[in-house]
PDB file of C-alpha atoms and ligand atoms in Angstrom:
ATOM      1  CA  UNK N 956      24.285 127.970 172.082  1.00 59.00           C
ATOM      2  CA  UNK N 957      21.784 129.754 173.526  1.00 66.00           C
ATOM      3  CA  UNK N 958      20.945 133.897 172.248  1.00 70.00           C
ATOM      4  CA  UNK N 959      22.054 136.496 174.816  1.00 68.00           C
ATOM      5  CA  UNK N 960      18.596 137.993 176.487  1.00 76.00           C
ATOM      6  CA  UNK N 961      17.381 141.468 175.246  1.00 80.00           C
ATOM      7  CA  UNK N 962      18.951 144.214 177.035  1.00 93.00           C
ATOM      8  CA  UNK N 963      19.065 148.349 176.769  1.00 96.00           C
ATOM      9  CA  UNK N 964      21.624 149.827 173.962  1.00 97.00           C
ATOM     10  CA  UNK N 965      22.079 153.481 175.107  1.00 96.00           C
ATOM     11  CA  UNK N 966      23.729 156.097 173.342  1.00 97.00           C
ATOM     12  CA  UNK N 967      24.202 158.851 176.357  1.00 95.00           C
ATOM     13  CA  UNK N 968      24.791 162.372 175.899  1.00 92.00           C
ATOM     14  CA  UNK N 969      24.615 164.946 179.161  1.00 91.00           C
ATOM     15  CA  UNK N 970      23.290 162.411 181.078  1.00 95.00           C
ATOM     16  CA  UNK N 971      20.510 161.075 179.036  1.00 96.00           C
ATOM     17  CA  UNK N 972      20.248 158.409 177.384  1.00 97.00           C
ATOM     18  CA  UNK N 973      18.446 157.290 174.101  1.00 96.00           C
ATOM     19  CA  UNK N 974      18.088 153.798 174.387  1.00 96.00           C
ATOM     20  CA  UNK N 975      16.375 150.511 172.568  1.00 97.00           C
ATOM     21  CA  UNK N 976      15.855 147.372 174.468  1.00 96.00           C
ATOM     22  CA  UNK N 977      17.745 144.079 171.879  1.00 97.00           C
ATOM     23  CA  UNK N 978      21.146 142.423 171.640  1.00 97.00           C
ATOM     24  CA  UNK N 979      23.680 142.954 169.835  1.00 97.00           C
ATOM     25  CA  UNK N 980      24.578 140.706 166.891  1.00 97.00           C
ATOM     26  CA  UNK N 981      28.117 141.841 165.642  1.00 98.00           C
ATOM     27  CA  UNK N 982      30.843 144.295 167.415  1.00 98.00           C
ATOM     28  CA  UNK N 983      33.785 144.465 166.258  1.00 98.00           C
ATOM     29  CA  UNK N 984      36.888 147.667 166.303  1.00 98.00           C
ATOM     30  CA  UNK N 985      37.314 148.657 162.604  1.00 98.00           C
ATOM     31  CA  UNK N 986      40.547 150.520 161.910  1.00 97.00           C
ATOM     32  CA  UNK N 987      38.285 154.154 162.744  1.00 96.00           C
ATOM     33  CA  UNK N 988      35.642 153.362 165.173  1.00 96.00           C
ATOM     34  CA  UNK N 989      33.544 150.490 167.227  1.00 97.00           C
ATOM     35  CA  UNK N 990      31.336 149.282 164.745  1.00 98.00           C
ATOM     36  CA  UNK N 991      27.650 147.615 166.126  1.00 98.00           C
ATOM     37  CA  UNK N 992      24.945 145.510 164.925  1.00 98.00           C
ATOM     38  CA  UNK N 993      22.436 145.049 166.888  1.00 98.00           C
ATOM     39  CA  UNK N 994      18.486 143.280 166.931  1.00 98.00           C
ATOM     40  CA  UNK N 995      15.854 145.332 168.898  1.00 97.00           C
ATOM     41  CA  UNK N 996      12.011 144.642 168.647  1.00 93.00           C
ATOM     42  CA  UNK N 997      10.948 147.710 167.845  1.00 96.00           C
ATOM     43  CA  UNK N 998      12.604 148.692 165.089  1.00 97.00           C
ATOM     44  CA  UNK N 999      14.925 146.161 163.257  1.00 98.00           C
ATOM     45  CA  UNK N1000      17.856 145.551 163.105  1.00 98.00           C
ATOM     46  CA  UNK N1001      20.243 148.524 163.676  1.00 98.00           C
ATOM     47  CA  UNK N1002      23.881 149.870 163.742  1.00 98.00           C
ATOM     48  CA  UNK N1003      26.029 151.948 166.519  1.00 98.00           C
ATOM     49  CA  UNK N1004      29.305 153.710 165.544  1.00 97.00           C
ATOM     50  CA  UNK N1005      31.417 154.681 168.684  1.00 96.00           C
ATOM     51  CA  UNK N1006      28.662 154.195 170.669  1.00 97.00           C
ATOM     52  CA  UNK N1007      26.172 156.396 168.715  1.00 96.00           C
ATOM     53  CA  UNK N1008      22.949 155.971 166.854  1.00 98.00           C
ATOM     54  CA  UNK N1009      23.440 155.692 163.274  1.00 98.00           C
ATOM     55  CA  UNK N1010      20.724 154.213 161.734  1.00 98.00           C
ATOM     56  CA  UNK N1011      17.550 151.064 162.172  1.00 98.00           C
ATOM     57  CA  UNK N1012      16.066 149.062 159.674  1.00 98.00           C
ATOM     58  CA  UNK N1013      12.424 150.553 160.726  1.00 97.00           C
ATOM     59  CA  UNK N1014      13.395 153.758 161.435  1.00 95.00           C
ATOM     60  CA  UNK N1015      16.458 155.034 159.018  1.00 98.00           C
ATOM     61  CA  UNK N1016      13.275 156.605 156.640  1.00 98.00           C
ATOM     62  CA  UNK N1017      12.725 159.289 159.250  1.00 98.00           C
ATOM     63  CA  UNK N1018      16.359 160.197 158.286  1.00 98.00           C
ATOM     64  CA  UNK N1019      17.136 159.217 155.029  1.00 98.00           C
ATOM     65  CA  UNK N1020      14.220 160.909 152.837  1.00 98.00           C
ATOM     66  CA  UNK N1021      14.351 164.134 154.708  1.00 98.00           C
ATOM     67  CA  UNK N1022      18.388 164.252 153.415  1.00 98.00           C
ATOM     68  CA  UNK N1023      17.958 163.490 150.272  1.00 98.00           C
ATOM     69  CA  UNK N1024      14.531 164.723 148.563  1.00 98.00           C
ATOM     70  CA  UNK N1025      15.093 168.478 149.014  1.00 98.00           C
ATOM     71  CA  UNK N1026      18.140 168.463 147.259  1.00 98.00           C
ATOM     72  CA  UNK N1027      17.583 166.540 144.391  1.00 98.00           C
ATOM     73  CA  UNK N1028      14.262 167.842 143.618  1.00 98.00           C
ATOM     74  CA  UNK N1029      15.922 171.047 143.581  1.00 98.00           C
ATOM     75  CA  UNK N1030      19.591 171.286 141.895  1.00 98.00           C
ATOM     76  CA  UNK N1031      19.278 172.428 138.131  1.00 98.00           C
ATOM     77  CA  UNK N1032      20.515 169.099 137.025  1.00 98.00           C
ATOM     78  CA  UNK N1033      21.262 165.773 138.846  1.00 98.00           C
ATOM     79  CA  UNK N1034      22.976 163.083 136.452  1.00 98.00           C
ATOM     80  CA  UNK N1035      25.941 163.567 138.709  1.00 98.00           C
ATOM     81  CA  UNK N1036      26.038 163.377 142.625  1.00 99.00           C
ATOM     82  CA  UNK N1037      28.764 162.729 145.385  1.00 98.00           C
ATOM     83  CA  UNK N1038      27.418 161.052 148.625  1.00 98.00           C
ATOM     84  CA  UNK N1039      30.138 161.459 151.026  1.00 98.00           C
ATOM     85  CA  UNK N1040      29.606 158.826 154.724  1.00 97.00           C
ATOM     86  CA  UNK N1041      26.518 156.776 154.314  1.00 98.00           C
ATOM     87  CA  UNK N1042      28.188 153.568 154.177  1.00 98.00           C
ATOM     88  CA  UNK N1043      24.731 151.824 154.937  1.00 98.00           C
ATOM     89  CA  UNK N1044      23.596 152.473 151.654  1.00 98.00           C
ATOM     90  CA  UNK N1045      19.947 154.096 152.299  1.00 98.00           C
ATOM     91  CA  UNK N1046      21.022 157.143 151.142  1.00 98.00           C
ATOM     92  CA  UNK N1047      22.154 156.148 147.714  1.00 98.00           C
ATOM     93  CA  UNK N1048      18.840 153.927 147.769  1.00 98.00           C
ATOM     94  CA  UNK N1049      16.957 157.338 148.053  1.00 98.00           C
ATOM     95  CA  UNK N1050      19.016 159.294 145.449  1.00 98.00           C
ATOM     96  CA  UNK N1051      18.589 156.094 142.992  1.00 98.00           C
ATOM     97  CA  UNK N1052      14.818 156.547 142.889  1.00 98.00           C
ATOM     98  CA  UNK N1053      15.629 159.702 140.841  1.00 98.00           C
ATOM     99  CA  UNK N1054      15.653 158.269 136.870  1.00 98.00           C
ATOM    100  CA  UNK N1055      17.184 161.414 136.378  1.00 98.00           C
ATOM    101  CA  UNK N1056      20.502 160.448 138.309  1.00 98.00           C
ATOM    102  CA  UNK N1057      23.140 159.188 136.111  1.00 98.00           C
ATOM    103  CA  UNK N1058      26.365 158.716 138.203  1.00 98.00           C
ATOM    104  CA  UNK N1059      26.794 158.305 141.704  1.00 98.00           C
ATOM    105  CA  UNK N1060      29.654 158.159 143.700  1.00 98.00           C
ATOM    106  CA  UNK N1061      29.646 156.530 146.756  1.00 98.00           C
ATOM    107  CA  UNK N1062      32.535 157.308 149.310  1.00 98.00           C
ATOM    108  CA  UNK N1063      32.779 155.382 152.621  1.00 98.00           C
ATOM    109  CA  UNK N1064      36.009 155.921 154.632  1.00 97.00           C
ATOM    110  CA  UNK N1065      35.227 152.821 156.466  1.00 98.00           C
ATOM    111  CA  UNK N1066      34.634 149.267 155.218  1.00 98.00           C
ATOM    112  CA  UNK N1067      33.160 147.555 157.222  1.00 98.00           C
ATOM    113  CA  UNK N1068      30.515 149.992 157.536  1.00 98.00           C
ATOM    114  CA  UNK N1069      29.696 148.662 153.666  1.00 98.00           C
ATOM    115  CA  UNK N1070      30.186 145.153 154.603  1.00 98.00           C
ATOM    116  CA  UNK N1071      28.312 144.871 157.580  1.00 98.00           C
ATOM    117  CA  UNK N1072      25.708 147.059 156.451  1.00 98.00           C
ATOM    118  CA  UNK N1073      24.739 144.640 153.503  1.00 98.00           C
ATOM    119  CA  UNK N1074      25.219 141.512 155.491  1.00 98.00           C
ATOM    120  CA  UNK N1075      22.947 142.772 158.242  1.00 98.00           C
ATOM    121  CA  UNK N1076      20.834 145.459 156.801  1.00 98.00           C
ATOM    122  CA  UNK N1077      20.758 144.645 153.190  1.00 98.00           C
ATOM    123  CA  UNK N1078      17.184 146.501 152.882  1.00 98.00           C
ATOM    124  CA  UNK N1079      18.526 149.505 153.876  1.00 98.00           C
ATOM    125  CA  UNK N1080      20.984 150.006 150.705  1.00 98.00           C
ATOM    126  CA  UNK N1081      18.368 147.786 148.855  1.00 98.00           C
ATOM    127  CA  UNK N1082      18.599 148.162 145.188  1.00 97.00           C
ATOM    128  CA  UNK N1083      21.075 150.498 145.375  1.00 98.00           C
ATOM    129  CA  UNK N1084      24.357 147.682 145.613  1.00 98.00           C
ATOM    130  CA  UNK N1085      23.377 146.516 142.385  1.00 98.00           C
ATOM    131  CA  UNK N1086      22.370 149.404 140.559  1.00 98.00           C
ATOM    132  CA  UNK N1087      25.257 150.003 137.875  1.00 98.00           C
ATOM    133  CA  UNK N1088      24.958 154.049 138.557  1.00 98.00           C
ATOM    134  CA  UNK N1089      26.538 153.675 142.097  1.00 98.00           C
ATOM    135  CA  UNK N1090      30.076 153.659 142.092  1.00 98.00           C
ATOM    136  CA  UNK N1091      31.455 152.645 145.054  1.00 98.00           C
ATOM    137  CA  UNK N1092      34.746 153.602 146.721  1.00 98.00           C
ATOM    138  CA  UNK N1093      36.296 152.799 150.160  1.00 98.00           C
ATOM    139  CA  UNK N1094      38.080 155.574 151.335  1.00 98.00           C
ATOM    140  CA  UNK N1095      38.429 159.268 152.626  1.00 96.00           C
ATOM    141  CA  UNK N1096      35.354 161.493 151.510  1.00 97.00           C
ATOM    142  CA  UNK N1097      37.630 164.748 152.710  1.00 96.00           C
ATOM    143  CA  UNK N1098      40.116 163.416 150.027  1.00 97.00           C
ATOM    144  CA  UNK N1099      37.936 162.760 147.522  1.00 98.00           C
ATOM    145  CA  UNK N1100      36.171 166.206 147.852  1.00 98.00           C
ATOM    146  CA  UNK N1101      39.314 168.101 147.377  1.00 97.00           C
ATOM    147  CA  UNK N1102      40.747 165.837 144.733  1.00 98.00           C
ATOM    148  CA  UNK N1103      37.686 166.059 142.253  1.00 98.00           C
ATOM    149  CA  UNK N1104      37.540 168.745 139.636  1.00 98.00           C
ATOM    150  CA  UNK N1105      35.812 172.188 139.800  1.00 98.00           C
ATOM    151  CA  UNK N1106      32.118 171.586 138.963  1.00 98.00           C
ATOM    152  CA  UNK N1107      31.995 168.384 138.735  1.00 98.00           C
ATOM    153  CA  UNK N1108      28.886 167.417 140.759  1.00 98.00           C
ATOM    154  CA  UNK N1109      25.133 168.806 140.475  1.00 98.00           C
ATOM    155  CA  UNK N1110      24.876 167.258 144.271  1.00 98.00           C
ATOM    156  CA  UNK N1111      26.719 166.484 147.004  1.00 98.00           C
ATOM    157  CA  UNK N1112      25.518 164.937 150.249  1.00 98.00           C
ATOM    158  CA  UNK N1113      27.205 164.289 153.572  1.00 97.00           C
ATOM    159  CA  UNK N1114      25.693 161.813 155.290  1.00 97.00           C
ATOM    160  CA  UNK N1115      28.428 161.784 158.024  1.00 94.00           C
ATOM    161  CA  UNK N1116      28.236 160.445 161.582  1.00 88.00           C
ATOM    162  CA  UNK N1117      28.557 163.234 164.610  1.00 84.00           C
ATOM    163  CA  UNK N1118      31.810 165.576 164.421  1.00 81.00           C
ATOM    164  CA  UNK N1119      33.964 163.498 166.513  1.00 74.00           C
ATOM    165  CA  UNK N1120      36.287 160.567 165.184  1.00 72.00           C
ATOM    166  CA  UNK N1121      36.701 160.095 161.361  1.00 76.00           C
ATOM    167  CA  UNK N1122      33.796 162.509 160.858  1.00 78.00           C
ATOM    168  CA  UNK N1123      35.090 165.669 162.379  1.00 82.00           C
ATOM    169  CA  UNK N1124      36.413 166.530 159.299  1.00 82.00           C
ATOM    170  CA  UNK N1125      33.554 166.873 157.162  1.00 85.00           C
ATOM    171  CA  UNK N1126      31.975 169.721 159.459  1.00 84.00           C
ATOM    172  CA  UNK N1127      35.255 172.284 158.785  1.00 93.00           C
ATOM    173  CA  UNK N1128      35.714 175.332 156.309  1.00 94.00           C
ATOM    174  CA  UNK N1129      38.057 173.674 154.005  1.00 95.00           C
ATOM    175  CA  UNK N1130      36.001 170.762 153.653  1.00 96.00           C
ATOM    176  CA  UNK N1131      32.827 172.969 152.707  1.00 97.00           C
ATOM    177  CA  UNK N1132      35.007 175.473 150.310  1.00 98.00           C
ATOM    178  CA  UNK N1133      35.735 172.082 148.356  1.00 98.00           C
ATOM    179  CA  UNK N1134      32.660 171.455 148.062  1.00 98.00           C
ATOM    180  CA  UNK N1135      30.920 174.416 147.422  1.00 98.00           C
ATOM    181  CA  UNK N1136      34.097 174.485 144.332  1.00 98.00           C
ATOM    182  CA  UNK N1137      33.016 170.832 143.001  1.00 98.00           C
ATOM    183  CA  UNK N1138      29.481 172.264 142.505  1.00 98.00           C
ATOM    184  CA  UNK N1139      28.197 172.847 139.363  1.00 98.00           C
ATOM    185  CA  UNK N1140      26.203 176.271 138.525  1.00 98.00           C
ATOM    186  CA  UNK N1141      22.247 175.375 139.917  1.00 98.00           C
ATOM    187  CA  UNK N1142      23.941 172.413 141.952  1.00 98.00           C
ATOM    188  CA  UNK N1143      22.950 171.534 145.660  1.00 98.00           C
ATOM    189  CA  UNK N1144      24.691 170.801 149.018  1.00 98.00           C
ATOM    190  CA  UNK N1145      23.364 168.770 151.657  1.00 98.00           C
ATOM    191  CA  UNK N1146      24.361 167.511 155.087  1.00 98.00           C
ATOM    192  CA  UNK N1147      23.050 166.517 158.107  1.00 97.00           C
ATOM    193  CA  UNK N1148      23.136 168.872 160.786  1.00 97.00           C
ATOM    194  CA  UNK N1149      22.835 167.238 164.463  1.00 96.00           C
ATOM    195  CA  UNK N1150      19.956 168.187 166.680  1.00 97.00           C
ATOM    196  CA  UNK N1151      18.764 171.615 167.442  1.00 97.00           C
ATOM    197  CA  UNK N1152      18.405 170.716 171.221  1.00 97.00           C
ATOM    198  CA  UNK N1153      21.093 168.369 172.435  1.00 95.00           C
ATOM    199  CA  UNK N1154      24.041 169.603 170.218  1.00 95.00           C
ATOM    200  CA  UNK N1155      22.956 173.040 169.496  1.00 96.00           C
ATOM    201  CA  UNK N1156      26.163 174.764 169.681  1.00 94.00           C
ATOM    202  CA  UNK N1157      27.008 172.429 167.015  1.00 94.00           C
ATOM    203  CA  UNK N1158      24.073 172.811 164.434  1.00 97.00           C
ATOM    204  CA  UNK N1159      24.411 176.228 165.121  1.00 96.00           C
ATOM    205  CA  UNK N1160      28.107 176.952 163.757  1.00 95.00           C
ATOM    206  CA  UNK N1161      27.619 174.608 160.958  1.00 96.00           C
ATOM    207  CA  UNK N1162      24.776 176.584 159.594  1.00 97.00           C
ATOM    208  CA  UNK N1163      26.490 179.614 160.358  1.00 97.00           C
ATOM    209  CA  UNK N1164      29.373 178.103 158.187  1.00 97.00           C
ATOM    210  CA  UNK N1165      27.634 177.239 155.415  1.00 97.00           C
ATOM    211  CA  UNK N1166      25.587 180.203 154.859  1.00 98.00           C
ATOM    212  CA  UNK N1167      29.463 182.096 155.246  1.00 97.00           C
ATOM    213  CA  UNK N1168      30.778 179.983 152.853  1.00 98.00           C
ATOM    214  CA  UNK N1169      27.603 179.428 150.168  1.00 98.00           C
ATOM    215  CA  UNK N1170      26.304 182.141 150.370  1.00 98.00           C
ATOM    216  CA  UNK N1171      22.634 180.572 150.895  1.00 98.00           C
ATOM    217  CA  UNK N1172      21.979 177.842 153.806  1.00 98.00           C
ATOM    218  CA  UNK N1173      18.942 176.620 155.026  1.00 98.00           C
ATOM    219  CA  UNK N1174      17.779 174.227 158.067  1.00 98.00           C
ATOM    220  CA  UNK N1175      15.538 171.860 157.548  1.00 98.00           C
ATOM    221  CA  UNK N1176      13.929 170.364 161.246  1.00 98.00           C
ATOM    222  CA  UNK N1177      12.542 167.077 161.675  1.00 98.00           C
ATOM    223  CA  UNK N1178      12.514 163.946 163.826  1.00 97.00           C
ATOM    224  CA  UNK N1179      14.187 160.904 163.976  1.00 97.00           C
ATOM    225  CA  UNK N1180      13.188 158.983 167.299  1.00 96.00           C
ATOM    226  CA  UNK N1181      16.115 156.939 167.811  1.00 95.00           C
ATOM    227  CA  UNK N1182      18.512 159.898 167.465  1.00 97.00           C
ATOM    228  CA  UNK N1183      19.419 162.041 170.441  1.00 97.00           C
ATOM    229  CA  UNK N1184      16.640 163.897 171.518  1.00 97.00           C
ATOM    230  CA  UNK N1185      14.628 162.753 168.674  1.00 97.00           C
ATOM    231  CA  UNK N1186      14.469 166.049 167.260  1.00 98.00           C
ATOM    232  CA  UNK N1187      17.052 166.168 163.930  1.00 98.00           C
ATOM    233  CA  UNK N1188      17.897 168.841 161.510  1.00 98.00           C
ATOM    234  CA  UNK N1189      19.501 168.334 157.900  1.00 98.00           C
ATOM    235  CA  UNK N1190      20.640 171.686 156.414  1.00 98.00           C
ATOM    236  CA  UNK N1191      21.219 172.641 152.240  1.00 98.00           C
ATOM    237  CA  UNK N1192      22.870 175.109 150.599  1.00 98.00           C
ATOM    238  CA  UNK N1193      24.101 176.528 147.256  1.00 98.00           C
ATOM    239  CA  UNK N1194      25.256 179.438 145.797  1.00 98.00           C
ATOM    240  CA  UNK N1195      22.837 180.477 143.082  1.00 96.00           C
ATOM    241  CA  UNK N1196      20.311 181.011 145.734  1.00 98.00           C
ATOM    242  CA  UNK N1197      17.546 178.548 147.925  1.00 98.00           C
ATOM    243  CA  UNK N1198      15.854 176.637 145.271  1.00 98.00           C
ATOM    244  CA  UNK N1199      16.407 173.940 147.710  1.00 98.00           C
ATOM    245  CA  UNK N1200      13.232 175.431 149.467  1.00 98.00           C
ATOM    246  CA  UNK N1201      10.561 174.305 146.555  1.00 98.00           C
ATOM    247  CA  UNK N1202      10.589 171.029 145.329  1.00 98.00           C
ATOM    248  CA  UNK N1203      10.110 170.599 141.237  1.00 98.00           C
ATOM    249  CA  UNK N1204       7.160 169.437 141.030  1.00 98.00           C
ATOM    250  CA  UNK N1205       7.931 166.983 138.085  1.00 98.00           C
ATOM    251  CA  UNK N1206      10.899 165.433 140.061  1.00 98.00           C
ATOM    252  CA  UNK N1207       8.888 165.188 143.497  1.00 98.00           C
ATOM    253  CA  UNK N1208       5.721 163.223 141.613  1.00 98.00           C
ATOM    254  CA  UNK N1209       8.182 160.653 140.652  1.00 98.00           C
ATOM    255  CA  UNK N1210       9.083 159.706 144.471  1.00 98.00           C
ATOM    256  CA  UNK N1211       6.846 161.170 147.135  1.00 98.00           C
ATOM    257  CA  UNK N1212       4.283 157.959 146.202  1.00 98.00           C
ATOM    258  CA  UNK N1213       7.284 156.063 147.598  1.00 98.00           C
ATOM    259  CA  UNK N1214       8.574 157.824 150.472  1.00 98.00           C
ATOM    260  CA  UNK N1215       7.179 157.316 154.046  1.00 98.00           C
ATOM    261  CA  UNK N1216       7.839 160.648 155.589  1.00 98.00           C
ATOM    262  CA  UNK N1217       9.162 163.663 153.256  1.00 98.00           C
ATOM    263  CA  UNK N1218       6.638 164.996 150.995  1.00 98.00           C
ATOM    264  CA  UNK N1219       6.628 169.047 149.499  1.00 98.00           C
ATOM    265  CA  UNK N1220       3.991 169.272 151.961  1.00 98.00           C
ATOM    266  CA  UNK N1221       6.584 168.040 155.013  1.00 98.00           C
ATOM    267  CA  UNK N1222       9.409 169.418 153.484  1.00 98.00           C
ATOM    268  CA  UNK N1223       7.297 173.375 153.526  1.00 98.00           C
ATOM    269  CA  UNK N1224       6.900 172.571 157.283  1.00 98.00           C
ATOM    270  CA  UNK N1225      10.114 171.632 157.917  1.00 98.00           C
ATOM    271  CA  UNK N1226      11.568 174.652 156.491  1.00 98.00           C
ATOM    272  CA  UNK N1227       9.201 176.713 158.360  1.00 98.00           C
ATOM    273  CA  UNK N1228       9.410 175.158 161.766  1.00 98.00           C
ATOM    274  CA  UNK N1229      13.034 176.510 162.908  1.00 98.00           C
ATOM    275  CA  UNK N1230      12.900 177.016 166.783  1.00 98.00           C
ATOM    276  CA  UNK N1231      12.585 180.800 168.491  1.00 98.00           C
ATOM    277  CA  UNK N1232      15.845 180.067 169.545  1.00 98.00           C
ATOM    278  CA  UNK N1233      17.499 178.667 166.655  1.00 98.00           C
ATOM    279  CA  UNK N1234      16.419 181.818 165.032  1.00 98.00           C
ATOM    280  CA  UNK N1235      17.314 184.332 167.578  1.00 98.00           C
ATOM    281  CA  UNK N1236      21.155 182.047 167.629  1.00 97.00           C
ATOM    282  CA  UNK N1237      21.560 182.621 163.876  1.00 97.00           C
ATOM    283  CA  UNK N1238      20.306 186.405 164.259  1.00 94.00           C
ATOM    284  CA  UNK N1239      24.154 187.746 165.398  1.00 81.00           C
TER     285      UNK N1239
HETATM  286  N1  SPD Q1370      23.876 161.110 165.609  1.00 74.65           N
HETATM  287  C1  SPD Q1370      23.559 160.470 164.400  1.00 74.65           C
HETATM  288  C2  SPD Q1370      24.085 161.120 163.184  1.00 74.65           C
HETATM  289  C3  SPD Q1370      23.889 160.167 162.099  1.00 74.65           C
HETATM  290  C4  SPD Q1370      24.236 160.585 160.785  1.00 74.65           C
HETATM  291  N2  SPD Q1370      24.378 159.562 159.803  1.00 74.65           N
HETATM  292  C5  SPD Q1370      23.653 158.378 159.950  1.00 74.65           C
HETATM  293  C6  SPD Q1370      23.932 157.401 158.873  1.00 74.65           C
HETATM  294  C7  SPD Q1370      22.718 156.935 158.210  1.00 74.65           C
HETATM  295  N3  SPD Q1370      22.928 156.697 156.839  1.00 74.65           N
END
C-alpha cells in the first residue's frame, strides 16, 4: 500500500489557521473527542484533539518546561504532586527530573490519549511510564480534585486541552476552590492559560479567577509555534504568596542543564513580559 502524500493539518481559529504540512497516521473518535496522530517534517510526530494542537515530538519542550519548572522549583515541598490532563506524558517526564518528587499522580480522563501517546510518541512521556513514582489513573481529573483530601498535594498542574469538550471543566470556580483546598501550606498551582492574543477573553478571566480565588496569580508568557498564534501563556498561583516568581536555586541547578527552553533567566522574562494590554485588562 502506498503512504498518503503530505498535506496541511490546520487547526483554524477566526479565520486563521495554524497549520503543518504531514499525514496523518492514526484518527480515531474516543468516547470524548477526535483523537489524531499525525507525521509532519518539521517537527515529529504530533497529536490533534478535536481538531486542535496539542502537542509535537520536536516542539512539546516549548510547552512542557515552561509548565512545569516554575512551580516545582518553587512550592515549599514537592514529594507529592497531582498532574491533572497531560495524557501524553511530557509533563510527568518534566516533573520526574525533580529527585525531590516522591509521588505523582497522573489523571487522564481519556485513554487513548495514554495509549496512543506511548505507541506514537513514546519520547514524549519518556522515562516517565516506567518510573515507579507515577501513578497512573484513567479517569475524571474534576473528580479526582474534589475527591482527594484537604492538603494533600505540594503541586498540582493542569495540563488541560482548550475550555471546550471534556476540558471545560477544569477552567471553572469549583474546580479551582478544590484545588486551591488540596494544597498544602507553601504548595503551588499551575495551569496553562491559552494565548494572550487569539483567546484573550479567555486567559483573561482565568487569571482573573485565580488571583479571586488564591489569592496570588501570576502569568507567565511564552511561545509555542505550533499553538495558535504562537504566542502561549501558563499562569501559577498559591495562597501563601508568589514564590512561584523565583526559582530555588538548589532545585533549578538540578534541571535547567537539561531543559531546552525554561531557565531562571527565561522564566524572569517571562514573568516580566505581560502585554500593555494584558495589563491594562487585568487593571479593572
Ligand atoms: N491549544 C492547546 C492547548 C494545549 C494544552 N495541553 C497540551 C497537552 C500537552 N501535554
Amino acid at each position: 500500500m502506498t503512504e498518503p502524500q503530505p498535506t496541511w493539518i490546520d487547526e483554524e481559529h477566526q479565520g486563521v489557521r495554524y497549520g503543518l504540512a504531514g499525514r496523518v497516521i492514526a484518527e480515531q473518535q474516543s468516547p470524548y473527542q477526535r483523537v489524531t496522530i499525525i507525521e509532519s517534517e518539521r517537527y515529529g510526530k504530533g497529536l490533534l484533539l478535536d481538531g486542535c494542537w496539542m502537542t509535537a515530538e520536536r516542539q512539546e519542550r516549548h510547552y512542557h518546561e515552561p509548565l512545569v519548572h516554575p512551580a516545582l522549583c518553587a512550592a515549599a515541598a514537592i514529594e507529592r504532586v497531582l498532574v491533572i490532563g497531560g495524557g501524553d506524558g511530557g509533563t510527568a517526564r518534566e516533573c520526574l527530573r525533580h529527585p525531590a518528587v516522591r509521588h505523582l499522580d497522573l489523571v487522564e480522563i481519556d485513554g487513548l490519549v495514554v495509549a496512543w501517546s506511548q505507541q506514537h510518541l513514546p519520547s514524549i512521556g519518556g522515562s516517565a511510564w516506567s518510573d515507579p513514582r507515577l501513578h497512573l489513573h484513567v479517569g475524571d481529573g474534576i473528580a479526582w480534585a474534589s475527591g482527594a483530601p484537604d492538603a494533600s498535594y505540594d503541586v498540582v498542574i493542569v495540563d488541560g486541552s482548550d475550555p471546550a469538550g471534556p476540558a471545560e471543566g477544569l477552567f471553572n470556580r469549583a474546580f479551582f476552590e478544590h484545588c486551591r483546598r488540596i494544597l498544602r501550606p507553601g504548595g503551588v498551582f499551575a495551569t496553562q492559560s491559552e494565548s494572550p492574543e487569539t483567546f484573550e477573553s479567555v486567559h483573561l478571566a482565568l487569571v482573573r479567577l485565580l488571583r479571586e480565588v488564591f489569592g496570588h496569580a501570576d502569568p507567565l508568557y511564552g511561545w509555542v509555534p505550533m499553538y495558535p498564534s504562537g504566542w502561549w501563556s501558563w499562569t501559577f498561583a498559591a495562597v501563601d504568596g508568589p514564590s512561584y516568581l523565583e526559582p530555588q536555586a538548589q532545585r533549578a541547578a538540578e534541571v535547567a542543564a537539561g531543559c531546552q527552553i525554561w531557565s531562571p533567566r527565561w522564566q524572569q522574562g517571562g514573568f516580566a513580559a505581560m502585554p500593555a494590554f494584558i495589563e491594562r485588562g487585568l487593571s479593572h
